[in-house]
Amino acid sequence: MECKDLENDVCELKEMVKSQNKRIDELIKHIKEGCNQLEAKELKSSLFNMNPYLECLDPDILYHLNLDTRATNFPKVFGDVRFVCMGGTESRMEQFATFIMTEIGLKMNKAVRLTNIAAEAHRYSLFKVGPVLCASHGIGNPSISIVLHELLKIMHYAKCQKPVFFRMGTCGGIGIEPGTVVITSEALDGQLRAVYEVVIHTEPQLRPTVLSKDLIRELKSLTEPCTDGYDTIAGKTMCCNDFYESQSRMDGAFCDYKPDQRTEFLKRISMSGVVNMEMESTAFAAITHQACIPAAVVCVTILNRLEGDQIEASCERLKDWELRPQKLIARYIHKVLYGGDDTDSSNCDS
Ligand code: R2B
Ligand code: URA
């Protein structure tokens, strides 16, 4: 190898180490700030309205995540969490965890895989990458509500300060180009109500679905329409209790409506501002709001429901689309952790 090449390689390596060290210093600063805040504020999470009976549980077994408060030191393991990112599948969340690791400047040996903390429970996946906790939530409101209860208890027991929650996912678009990213402005149920209905002791309770307007604005400001190569819009989301009949598909096992009723329904909800349909946003918005946690839902549309019901996009295309919400959320996390400043020193002479 030429002497000049060697010099260049050394130079590049030095640069990498330098930028990695800078990131680690900044992360340590954030963690220390978090700890100092904790000590100053004394032993309480910033969550609201938590169940008073939790105090009586010793241990509390978080069954679906294979965690319990006696076996795990929650403040030590989870105390630095500032962002909780959720998505439907285990593999998407492992992919996001790996992605966010590089985005926030952490590195891992290529031969090593991130550990799924909840693996033994065989229900959901849970990965921790510094201040980011990544969890899968399965399909539908009942599934996401279970893991949200347990994630909120983690935040509570770990005394986390001001965590922000995100759901990233896929959805059906109503009258918009497939591949478009939608930031939910309002999460509506199948009756176009901005509520999440929970039946307790046979009585329905309607919980408001409130998402953070500031987060929506902030996420919107982080889009780069010219370079992204796709649109990111904010709009109302209809959250349905199933994939087929509630979403007025004609391709389920049963169908007792006619094609023109389907068209009328989709046009009517489109006229009322609904731009997409998925299956978890109302529980996600209502449960995070109940704990006073700022939260946002970012989904990519994988078909235009005005044009059909079947998902015909190739696996490659779907994989590429699924990255879009992840990229936006990663930009937000990066900005919160490091501000607008992304200037790693690249001057190897200094
Ligand atoms: C979007 O896609 C899933 C159904 O295929 C569901 O979890 C959702 O919200
Ligand atoms: N997820 C849904 O719930 N509906 C769709 O049409 C696509 C993804």
PDB file of N, CA and C and ligand atoms in Angstrom, residues 88 92 137-140 167 169-172 243 247 277-281 299 302 311, ligand 1:
ATOM      1  N   GLY A  88     -45.591  -1.955  14.580  1.00  0.00           N
ATOM      2  CA  GLY A  88     -46.330  -3.218  14.616  1.00  0.00           C
ATOM      3  C   GLY A  88     -45.488  -4.467  14.848  1.00  0.00           C
ATOM      4  N   ARG A  92     -39.536  -4.926  12.382  1.00  0.00           N
ATOM      5  CA  ARG A  92     -39.435  -3.489  12.114  1.00  0.00           C
ATOM      6  C   ARG A  92     -38.794  -2.765  13.296  1.00  0.00           C
ATOM      7  N   HIS A 137     -45.848  -3.584  18.859  1.00  0.00           N
ATOM      8  CA  HIS A 137     -47.148  -3.534  19.534  1.00  0.00           C
ATOM      9  C   HIS A 137     -48.185  -4.467  18.937  1.00  0.00           C
ATOM     10  N   GLY A 138     -47.832  -5.230  17.904  1.00  0.00           N
ATOM     11  CA  GLY A 138     -48.811  -6.144  17.315  1.00  0.00           C
ATOM     12  C   GLY A 138     -49.890  -5.381  16.554  1.00  0.00           C
ATOM     13  N   ILE A 139     -50.997  -6.083  16.275  1.00  0.00           N
ATOM     14  CA  ILE A 139     -52.064  -5.465  15.468  1.00  0.00           C
ATOM     15  C   ILE A 139     -53.272  -5.114  16.337  1.00  0.00           C
ATOM     16  N   GLY A 140     -53.742  -3.888  16.191  1.00  0.00           N
ATOM     17  CA  GLY A 140     -55.021  -3.488  16.772  1.00  0.00           C
ATOM     18  C   GLY A 140     -54.928  -2.867  18.158  1.00  0.00           C
ATOM     19  N   ARG A 167     -45.641   6.306  17.446  1.00  0.00           N
ATOM     20  CA  ARG A 167     -45.992   5.062  16.751  1.00  0.00           C
ATOM     21  C   ARG A 167     -45.626   5.272  15.294  1.00  0.00           C
ATOM     22  N   GLY A 169     -45.775   3.319  11.508  1.00  0.00           N
ATOM     23  CA  GLY A 169     -46.432   2.143  10.941  1.00  0.00           C
ATOM     24  C   GLY A 169     -46.817   2.293   9.485  1.00  0.00           C
ATOM     25  N   THR A 170     -47.670   1.349   9.064  1.00  0.00           N
ATOM     26  CA  THR A 170     -48.189   1.374   7.697  1.00  0.00           C
ATOM     27  C   THR A 170     -49.691   1.675   7.781  1.00  0.00           C
ATOM     28  N   CYS A 171     -50.255   2.079   6.674  1.00  0.00           N
ATOM     29  CA  CYS A 171     -51.685   2.394   6.680  1.00  0.00           C
ATOM     30  C   CYS A 171     -52.206   2.378   5.252  1.00  0.00           C
ATOM     31  N   GLY A 172     -53.511   2.434   5.122  1.00  0.00           N
ATOM     32  CA  GLY A 172     -54.125   2.589   3.807  1.00  0.00           C
ATOM     33  C   GLY A 172     -54.397   4.072   3.591  1.00  0.00           C
ATOM     34  N   PHE A 243     -59.244  -5.144   9.761  1.00  0.00           N
ATOM     35  CA  PHE A 243     -58.601  -4.785   8.495  1.00  0.00           C
ATOM     36  C   PHE A 243     -59.597  -4.826   7.340  1.00  0.00           C
ATOM     37  N   GLN A 247     -62.848  -1.499   7.459  1.00  0.00           N
ATOM     38  CA  GLN A 247     -62.172  -0.617   6.505  1.00  0.00           C
ATOM     39  C   GLN A 247     -62.866  -0.670   5.132  1.00  0.00           C
ATOM     40  N   MET A 277     -56.107   5.163   7.049  1.00  0.00           N
ATOM     41  CA  MET A 277     -56.755   4.211   7.967  1.00  0.00           C
ATOM     42  C   MET A 277     -55.731   3.249   8.501  1.00  0.00           C
ATOM     43  N   GLU A 278     -55.785   3.038   9.796  1.00  0.00           N
ATOM     44  CA  GLU A 278     -54.937   2.009  10.403  1.00  0.00           C
ATOM     45  C   GLU A 278     -55.664   1.449  11.621  1.00  0.00           C
ATOM     46  N   MET A 279     -54.953   0.819  12.550  1.00  0.00           N
ATOM     47  CA  MET A 279     -55.681   0.070  13.568  1.00  0.00           C
ATOM     48  C   MET A 279     -55.248   0.280  15.023  1.00  0.00           C
ATOM     49  N   GLU A 280     -54.391   1.273  15.282  1.00  0.00           N
ATOM     50  CA  GLU A 280     -53.931   1.454  16.662  1.00  0.00           C
ATOM     51  C   GLU A 280     -53.941   2.892  17.173  1.00  0.00           C
ATOM     52  N   SER A 281     -54.202   3.861  16.275  1.00  0.00           N
ATOM     53  CA  SER A 281     -53.950   5.251  16.685  1.00  0.00           C
ATOM     54  C   SER A 281     -54.832   5.754  17.827  1.00  0.00           C
ATOM     55  N   CYS A 299     -47.299   7.317   9.856  1.00  0.00           N
ATOM     56  CA  CYS A 299     -47.487   6.086   9.074  1.00  0.00           C
ATOM     57  C   CYS A 299     -47.256   6.343   7.593  1.00  0.00           C
ATOM     58  N   ILE A 302     -49.554   2.400   2.127  1.00  0.00           N
ATOM     59  CA  ILE A 302     -49.023   1.335   1.262  1.00  0.00           C
ATOM     60  C   ILE A 302     -49.966   1.012   0.101  1.00  0.00           C
ATOM     61  N   ILE A 311     -53.043  -5.232  -1.323  1.00  0.00           N
ATOM     62  CA  ILE A 311     -51.733  -4.577  -1.260  1.00  0.00           C
ATOM     63  C   ILE A 311     -50.837  -5.254  -2.295  1.00  0.00           C
TER      64      ILE A 311
HETATM   65  C1  R2B B   1     -51.541  -1.158   9.921  1.00  0.00           C
HETATM   66  O1  R2B B   1     -51.231  -2.333   9.363  1.00  0.00           O
HETATM   67  C2  R2B B   1     -51.639  -3.391  10.208  1.00  0.00           C
HETATM   68  C3  R2B B   1     -52.624  -4.264   9.503  1.00  0.00           C
HETATM   69  O2  R2B B   1     -52.055  -4.836   8.364  1.00  0.00           O
HETATM   70  C4  R2B B   1     -52.181  -2.706  11.438  1.00  0.00           C
HETATM   71  O3  R2B B   1     -51.384  -2.952  12.554  1.00  0.00           O
HETATM   72  C5  R2B B   1     -52.102  -1.311  11.101  1.00  0.00           C
HETATM   73  O4  R2B B   1     -52.452  -0.353  11.947  1.00  0.00           O
END
